[in-house]
């Protein structure tokens, strides 16, 4: 295919701001800022959400297609965990086994199209959680996600925007997210 998709999400209420997500493909080409900005997140009202753990089959997340790239070898991501607040970075290896899954066509029933198709896992979905945890899956529009990597990010000692913001974070938590964290805290041990 001509492109693969890079998407991000965070657990319920645990909002993140992606400063940059860069991709390196199998030809050692670096795709700077393949994604940046807010990730996909759910903040149900009345504190009914559950941020503990990862979903069994995460969706695509918020993201963009990476055009002109070969299959990915690794993703570098630097993000602000607004729930804490803290800034992290991580290098997420996309192993050869994941790239093999991305090019292997599989027969699947696609509910959206109402028929059987041959589908591909053309999406790299990355979950970002407080404490610097990053987890990656490959998935397709009609295929379940398969976990391919989990890494522990490191704290960016210079702070948000590599120190260029004077220690100020880009966004504030939404009221429902702040209310959840104030009442229940951050479930660090669940990711």
XYZ file of N, CA and C in Angstrom:
573
model
N 0.822 -1.184 0.000
C 0.000 0.000 0.000
C 0.870 1.254 0.000
N 0.268 2.384 -0.334
C 1.027 3.631 -0.486
C 1.385 4.299 0.828
N 0.669 3.972 1.886
C 0.898 4.626 3.174
C 0.444 3.702 4.294
N 0.955 3.942 5.472
C 0.466 3.286 6.674
C 0.075 4.389 7.644
N -0.773 4.046 8.613
C -1.328 5.065 9.501
C -0.705 4.957 10.889
N -0.409 6.116 11.463
C 0.130 6.211 12.812
C -0.904 6.927 13.668
N -1.403 6.253 14.714
C -2.430 6.835 15.570
C -2.094 6.674 17.037
N -2.639 7.576 17.860
C -2.350 7.597 19.294
C -3.635 7.719 20.100
N -3.633 7.100 21.277
C -4.737 7.267 22.216
C -4.181 7.231 23.632
N -5.003 7.663 24.577
C -4.641 7.632 25.990
C -5.800 6.998 26.756
N -5.515 6.407 27.928
C -6.592 5.858 28.748
C -7.599 6.949 29.140
N -8.813 6.534 29.469
C -9.850 7.485 29.884
C -9.278 8.501 30.870
N -9.570 9.771 30.634
C -9.227 10.911 31.495
C -7.736 11.253 31.533
N -6.859 10.406 31.028
C -5.413 10.598 31.158
C -4.860 11.331 29.922
N -5.293 12.550 29.740
C -5.013 13.313 28.532
C -3.517 13.490 28.275
N -3.160 13.465 26.991
C -1.777 13.700 26.564
C -1.758 14.687 25.407
N -0.638 15.366 25.287
C -0.360 16.258 24.168
C 0.926 15.740 23.528
N 0.854 15.401 22.254
C 2.013 14.857 21.558
C 2.808 16.011 20.956
N 4.024 16.228 21.474
C 4.873 17.282 20.928
C 5.374 16.883 19.547
N 5.824 15.649 19.419
C 6.224 15.131 18.111
C 6.204 13.613 18.132
N 5.870 13.048 17.009
C 6.004 11.602 16.798
C 6.675 11.451 15.440
N 7.885 10.952 15.453
C 8.682 10.788 14.239
C 8.793 9.302 13.925
N 8.834 8.981 12.652
C 8.932 7.591 12.222
C 10.202 7.387 11.406
N 10.820 6.232 11.572
C 11.956 5.832 10.747
C 11.544 4.546 10.042
N 11.710 4.531 8.701
C 11.285 3.355 7.942
C 12.444 2.394 7.705
N 12.181 1.299 7.013
C 13.188 0.256 6.801
C 14.322 0.712 5.879
N 14.159 1.865 5.213
C 15.231 2.437 4.395
C 15.988 3.528 5.140
N 15.837 3.563 6.471
C 16.485 4.545 7.342
C 16.104 5.983 7.013
N 14.907 6.187 6.467
C 14.424 7.553 6.231
C 13.622 7.994 7.444
N 13.843 9.219 7.881
C 13.234 9.791 9.071
C 12.084 10.685 8.630
N 10.895 10.429 9.141
C 9.710 11.230 8.830
C 9.365 12.043 10.075
N 9.877 13.279 10.101
C 9.699 14.162 11.252
C 8.252 14.590 11.379
N 7.793 14.663 12.625
C 6.428 15.112 12.942
C 5.383 14.390 12.099
N 5.532 13.073 12.023
C 4.513 12.276 11.344
C 3.177 12.449 12.053
N 3.224 12.828 13.320
C 2.014 13.130 14.084
C 2.391 14.072 15.210
N 1.460 14.939 15.587
C 1.603 15.798 16.756
C 0.210 16.260 17.156
N 0.094 16.838 18.337
C -1.190 17.351 18.813
C -1.860 16.413 19.797
N -3.177 16.515 19.883
C -3.917 15.720 20.861
C -4.073 14.280 20.392
N -4.154 13.386 21.347
C -4.427 11.982 21.037
C -5.920 11.737 21.203
N -6.358 10.574 20.796
C -7.735 10.161 21.030
C -7.882 9.844 22.513
N -8.988 10.276 23.084
C -9.234 10.018 24.503
C -10.732 10.060 24.764
N -11.141 9.358 25.789
C -12.527 9.385 26.225
C -12.556 9.897 27.652
N -13.428 10.864 27.914
C -13.607 11.391 29.270
C -15.095 11.396 29.598
N -15.664 10.207 29.851
C -17.102 10.123 30.113
C -17.524 11.003 31.296
N -18.695 11.629 31.157
C -19.205 12.461 32.245
C -19.610 11.583 33.424
N -19.852 12.202 34.545
C -20.250 11.512 35.786
C -19.207 10.507 36.265
N -17.962 10.660 35.798
C -16.837 9.815 36.228
C -17.098 8.330 35.997
N -17.785 7.995 34.898
C -18.163 6.614 34.588
C -17.098 5.866 33.790
N -16.042 6.544 33.362
C -14.997 5.880 32.588
C -14.091 5.036 33.464
N -13.220 4.275 32.808
C -12.276 3.427 33.535
C -10.918 3.493 32.849
N -9.981 4.236 33.423
C -8.667 4.363 32.791
C -7.717 3.202 33.051
N -8.106 2.254 33.887
C -7.199 1.161 34.264
C -6.970 0.222 33.086
N -5.721 -0.116 32.847
C -5.351 -1.087 31.824
C -5.577 -0.591 30.406
N -5.273 -1.463 29.463
C -5.435 -1.153 28.042
C -6.625 -1.921 27.486
N -7.284 -1.380 26.474
C -8.376 -2.142 25.859
C -7.850 -3.393 25.166
N -8.682 -4.424 25.098
C -8.280 -5.667 24.435
C -8.040 -5.435 22.949
N -8.859 -4.603 22.351
C -8.746 -4.342 20.921
C -8.866 -2.835 20.674
N -7.764 -2.097 20.877
C -7.853 -0.642 20.722
C -8.182 -0.252 19.278
N -8.804 0.873 19.143
C -9.101 1.395 17.808
C -7.861 1.985 17.158
N -8.089 2.817 16.152
C -6.982 3.400 15.395
C -6.302 4.549 16.120
N -6.996 5.205 17.052
C -6.464 6.392 17.694
C -6.524 7.576 16.752
N -6.150 8.728 17.260
C -6.104 9.928 16.419
C -4.749 9.951 15.738
N -4.745 10.179 14.429
C -3.469 10.150 13.744
C -3.525 10.585 12.306
N -2.470 10.202 11.603
C -2.319 10.573 10.193
C -1.657 9.420 9.441
N -1.847 9.449 8.126
C -1.151 8.505 7.260
C 0.265 9.012 7.000
N 1.210 8.084 6.947
C 2.593 8.405 6.631
C 2.803 7.973 5.176
N 2.768 8.940 4.282
C 2.894 8.673 2.846
C 4.357 8.654 2.426
N 4.671 7.805 1.466
C 6.018 7.747 0.909
C 7.011 6.985 1.750
N 6.554 6.430 2.852
C 7.452 5.691 3.746
C 7.352 4.205 3.451
N 8.472 3.518 3.645
C 8.430 2.063 3.673
C 7.871 1.679 5.045
N 7.817 0.407 5.347
C 7.296 -0.022 6.638
C 8.160 0.533 7.773
N 7.559 0.781 8.933
C 8.297 1.419 10.031
C 9.233 0.473 10.773
N 10.380 1.020 11.184
C 11.320 0.292 12.054
C 11.174 0.753 13.498
N 11.037 2.061 13.691
C 10.766 2.550 15.030
C 10.054 3.888 14.964
N 9.410 4.199 16.084
C 8.693 5.463 16.258
C 9.325 6.151 17.460
N 9.689 7.414 17.292
C 10.126 8.244 18.419
C 8.937 9.134 18.765
N 8.555 9.152 20.032
C 7.463 10.035 20.455
C 7.869 10.779 21.721
N 7.545 12.079 21.715
C 7.757 12.922 22.905
C 6.396 13.525 23.232
N 5.931 13.293 24.461
C 4.584 13.728 24.804
C 4.510 14.293 26.217
N 3.493 15.114 26.408
C 3.182 15.662 27.711
C 2.039 14.854 28.301
N 2.270 14.263 29.449
C 1.213 13.597 30.201
C 0.572 14.675 31.063
N -0.561 15.193 30.610
C -1.195 16.324 31.278
C -1.776 15.948 32.629
N -2.045 14.676 32.857
C -2.608 14.215 34.121
C -1.625 14.402 35.272
N -0.317 14.399 34.996
C 0.658 14.436 36.085
C 1.071 15.856 36.525
N 1.434 16.800 35.827
C 1.961 16.803 34.461
C 3.442 16.423 34.433
N 3.829 15.789 33.314
C 5.216 15.367 33.098
C 5.423 15.177 31.598
N 6.640 15.395 31.139
C 6.962 15.193 29.726
C 7.869 13.974 29.596
N 7.553 13.120 28.617
C 8.286 11.872 28.394
C 8.705 11.765 26.932
N 9.679 10.882 26.709
C 10.014 10.470 25.341
C 10.250 8.969 25.346
N 10.011 8.372 24.181
C 10.232 6.926 24.053
C 10.600 6.591 22.622
N 11.444 5.576 22.465
C 11.745 4.969 21.167
C 11.026 3.625 21.152
N 10.088 3.482 20.249
C 9.276 2.276 20.174
C 9.708 1.484 18.948
N 10.332 0.344 19.189
C 10.751 -0.505 18.076
C 9.538 -1.208 17.485
N 9.468 -1.221 16.173
C 8.452 -1.990 15.456
C 9.202 -3.188 14.878
N 9.068 -4.356 15.505
C 9.895 -5.503 15.110
C 9.519 -6.051 13.732
N 10.434 -6.826 13.189
C 10.211 -7.462 11.882
C 8.915 -8.267 11.876
N 8.614 -8.930 12.984
C 7.375 -9.720 13.046
C 6.139 -8.838 12.862
N 6.183 -7.607 13.346
C 5.061 -6.676 13.163
C 4.957 -6.237 11.704
N 6.102 -5.986 11.073
C 6.082 -5.599 9.652
C 5.546 -6.742 8.787
N 5.866 -7.977 9.167
C 5.317 -9.128 8.438
C 3.793 -9.169 8.565
N 3.276 -8.846 9.755
C 1.826 -8.794 9.940
C 1.197 -7.699 9.077
N 1.931 -6.597 8.891
C 1.389 -5.468 8.134
C 1.216 -5.787 6.646
N 2.009 -6.681 6.108
C 1.916 -6.983 4.672
C 1.177 -8.284 4.379
N 0.738 -8.957 5.422
C 0.024 -10.225 5.235
C -1.483 -9.939 5.133
N -2.049 -10.207 3.975
C -3.487 -10.050 3.798
C -4.234 -11.150 4.531
N -5.341 -10.786 5.182
C -6.162 -11.766 5.899
C -7.616 -11.587 5.518
N -8.279 -12.695 5.363
C -9.708 -12.660 5.048
C -10.471 -12.307 6.326
N -11.355 -11.310 6.221
C -12.099 -10.849 7.394
C -13.474 -10.354 6.965
N -14.425 -10.545 7.855
C -15.750 -9.972 7.600
C -15.727 -8.526 8.080
N -16.030 -7.619 7.169
C -15.995 -6.196 7.484
C -17.428 -5.709 7.694
N -17.770 -5.442 8.937
C -19.131 -4.994 9.249
C -19.461 -3.683 8.545
N -18.496 -2.786 8.453
C -18.721 -1.495 7.810
C -19.106 -1.622 6.346
N -18.574 -2.626 5.682
C -18.882 -2.857 4.268
C -19.939 -3.936 4.072
N -20.192 -4.704 5.145
C -21.191 -5.759 5.072
C -20.798 -6.929 4.192
N -19.472 -7.188 4.094
C -19.028 -8.307 3.262
C -17.650 -8.785 3.703
N -17.258 -9.938 3.151
C -15.933 -10.501 3.396
C -14.939 -9.817 2.471
N -13.769 -9.456 3.039
C -12.721 -8.796 2.254
C -11.365 -9.373 2.651
N -10.335 -9.033 1.877
C -8.955 -9.263 2.291
C -8.471 -7.945 2.865
N -8.088 -7.957 4.139
C -7.711 -6.731 4.837
C -6.251 -6.827 5.284
N -5.669 -5.680 5.582
C -4.277 -5.585 6.014
C -4.199 -4.767 7.299
N -3.249 -5.117 8.129
C -2.994 -4.336 9.347
C -2.059 -3.189 8.976
N -2.650 -2.142 8.455
C -1.876 -0.990 7.980
C -1.753 0.110 9.032
N -2.279 -0.120 10.224
C -2.264 0.887 11.285
C -1.288 0.514 12.393
N -0.514 1.490 12.809
C 0.269 1.384 14.040
C -0.473 2.257 15.048
N -0.977 1.653 16.117
C -1.694 2.392 17.149
C -0.854 2.361 18.414
N -0.651 3.534 19.015
C 0.191 3.634 20.204
C -0.614 4.241 21.343
N -0.629 3.539 22.462
C -1.250 4.047 23.679
C -0.193 4.702 24.550
N -0.500 5.889 25.061
C 0.413 6.638 25.929
C -0.258 6.832 27.286
N 0.440 6.465 28.359
C -0.148 6.528 29.696
C 0.763 7.265 30.665
N 0.188 7.784 31.764
C 1.016 8.405 32.800
C 2.112 7.450 33.270
N 3.180 8.033 33.731
C 4.330 7.241 34.141
C 5.254 6.935 32.985
N 4.898 7.390 31.775
C 5.759 7.206 30.613
C 5.598 5.884 29.895
N 4.497 5.188 30.106
C 4.290 3.898 29.451
C 3.751 4.118 28.034
N 4.354 3.403 27.080
C 3.899 3.440 25.682
C 3.757 2.003 25.192
N 2.622 1.727 24.568
C 2.357 0.380 24.071
C 1.882 0.498 22.626
N 2.348 -0.411 21.753
C 2.020 -0.347 20.331
C 1.323 -1.614 19.862
N 0.380 -1.431 18.938
C -0.352 -2.512 18.297
C -0.344 -2.277 16.795
N -0.516 -3.339 16.022
C -0.839 -3.206 14.598
C -2.279 -3.686 14.442
N -3.036 -2.986 13.604
C -4.415 -3.383 13.362
C -4.846 -2.906 11.981
N -5.996 -3.381 11.570
C -6.573 -2.983 10.294
C -8.011 -2.594 10.487
N -8.613 -1.969 9.477
C -10.000 -1.526 9.624
C -10.952 -2.648 10.035
N -10.704 -3.854 9.557
C -11.606 -4.973 9.857
C -10.889 -6.118 10.562
N -9.673 -5.876 11.047
C -8.877 -6.904 11.732
C -8.576 -6.475 13.163
N -8.571 -7.415 14.074
C -8.250 -7.124 15.463
C -6.795 -6.678 15.612
N -6.564 -5.919 16.677
C -5.227 -5.432 16.980
C -4.366 -6.544 17.576
N -3.066 -6.483 17.274
C -2.080 -7.400 17.846
C -0.985 -6.551 18.488
N -0.716 -6.802 19.766
C 0.332 -6.061 20.469
C 1.695 -6.406 19.877
N 2.516 -5.363 19.646
C 3.840 -5.596 19.064
C 4.978 -5.022 19.905
N 4.666 -4.125 20.852
C 5.745 -3.517 21.622
C 5.191 -2.837 22.872
N 5.996 -2.813 23.930
C 5.688 -2.032 25.131
C 7.007 -1.504 25.652
N 7.062 -0.199 25.892
C 8.295 0.410 26.383
C 7.998 1.348 27.542
N 9.012 1.538 28.337
C 8.957 2.520 29.413
C 9.699 3.759 28.939
N 8.962 4.854 28.760
C 9.579 6.105 28.343
C 10.421 6.705 29.450
N 11.159 7.728 29.077
C 12.013 8.438 30.029
C 11.514 9.874 30.164
N 11.760 10.465 31.330
C 11.376 11.846 31.579
C 12.276 12.778 30.762
N 11.670 13.772 30.135
C 12.434 14.810 29.432
C 12.869 15.814 30.498
N 14.154 15.825 30.831
C 14.640 16.648 31.945
C 14.451 18.147 31.687
N 14.427 18.563 30.447
C 14.232 19.983 30.128
C 12.772 20.411 30.230
N 11.867 19.444 30.375
C 10.451 19.761 30.510
C 9.753 19.886 29.171
N 8.537 20.456 29.195
C 7.753 20.548 27.958
C 8.461 21.377 26.893
N 8.264 20.964 25.653
C 8.842 21.645 24.481
C 10.358 21.803 24.604
N 10.994 20.792 25.197
C 12.454 20.762 25.388
C 12.961 22.019 26.096
N 12.162 22.529 27.030
C 12.552 23.679 27.837
C 12.217 25.025 27.239
N 11.662 25.057 26.050
C 11.393 26.329 25.377
C 10.110 27.017 25.836
N 9.348 26.386 26.732
C 8.084 26.988 27.190
C 8.173 27.519 28.619
N 9.365 27.535 29.175
C 9.513 28.014 30.542
C 8.810 27.128 31.563
N 8.686 25.838 31.254
C 8.048 24.899 32.170
C 6.536 24.857 32.081
N 5.959 25.623 31.159
C 4.501 25.646 31.012
C 4.047 24.572 30.032
N 2.980 23.872 30.420
C 2.413 22.833 29.569
C 1.421 23.438 28.587
N 1.292 22.784 27.407
C 0.493 23.316 26.312
C -0.986 23.437 26.601
N -1.536 22.484 27.330
C -2.969 22.463 27.595
C -3.217 22.150 29.059
N -4.424 22.453 29.493
C -4.860 22.051 30.831
C -5.827 20.884 30.673
N -5.950 20.085 31.724
C -6.896 18.975 31.711
C -8.324 19.489 31.551
N -9.128 18.710 30.834
C -10.561 19.001 30.754
C -11.166 18.830 32.143
N -12.257 19.549 32.453
C -12.855 19.461 33.804
C -13.210 18.038 34.237
N -13.768 17.213 33.343
C -14.111 15.838 33.730
C -12.863 15.027 34.061
N -11.786 15.246 33.306
C -10.536 14.538 33.579
C -9.962 14.973 34.921
N -9.955 16.278 35.179
C -9.448 16.784 36.453
C -10.270 16.256 37.618
N -11.598 16.222 37.454
C -12.475 15.718 38.516
C -12.195 14.242 38.802
N -11.980 13.442 37.751
C -11.680 12.025 37.948
C -10.378 11.865 38.731
N -9.349 12.559 38.305
C -8.037 12.429 38.954
C -8.095 12.931 40.393
N -8.815 14.028 40.621
C -8.956 14.534 41.990
C -9.624 13.503 42.902
N -10.603 12.781 42.369
C -11.352 11.826 43.188
C -10.658 10.470 43.325
N -10.112 9.953 42.213
C -9.599 8.583 42.204
C -8.083 8.466 42.040
N -7.420 9.538 41.634
C -5.983 9.485 41.408
C -5.642 8.871 40.046
N -4.374 8.597 39.857
C -3.870 8.052 38.603
C -3.486 6.584 38.842
N -4.067 5.645 38.108
C -3.775 4.211 38.339
C -2.472 3.764 37.668
N -1.340 4.271 38.170
C -0.039 3.998 37.553
C 0.247 2.515 37.368
N -0.162 1.691 38.285
C 0.205 0.269 38.249
C -0.606 -0.546 37.250
N -1.485 0.079 36.468
C -2.375 -0.694 35.611
C -1.938 -0.785 34.144
N -0.879 -0.077 33.776
C -0.487 -0.076 32.365
C 0.804 -0.850 32.147
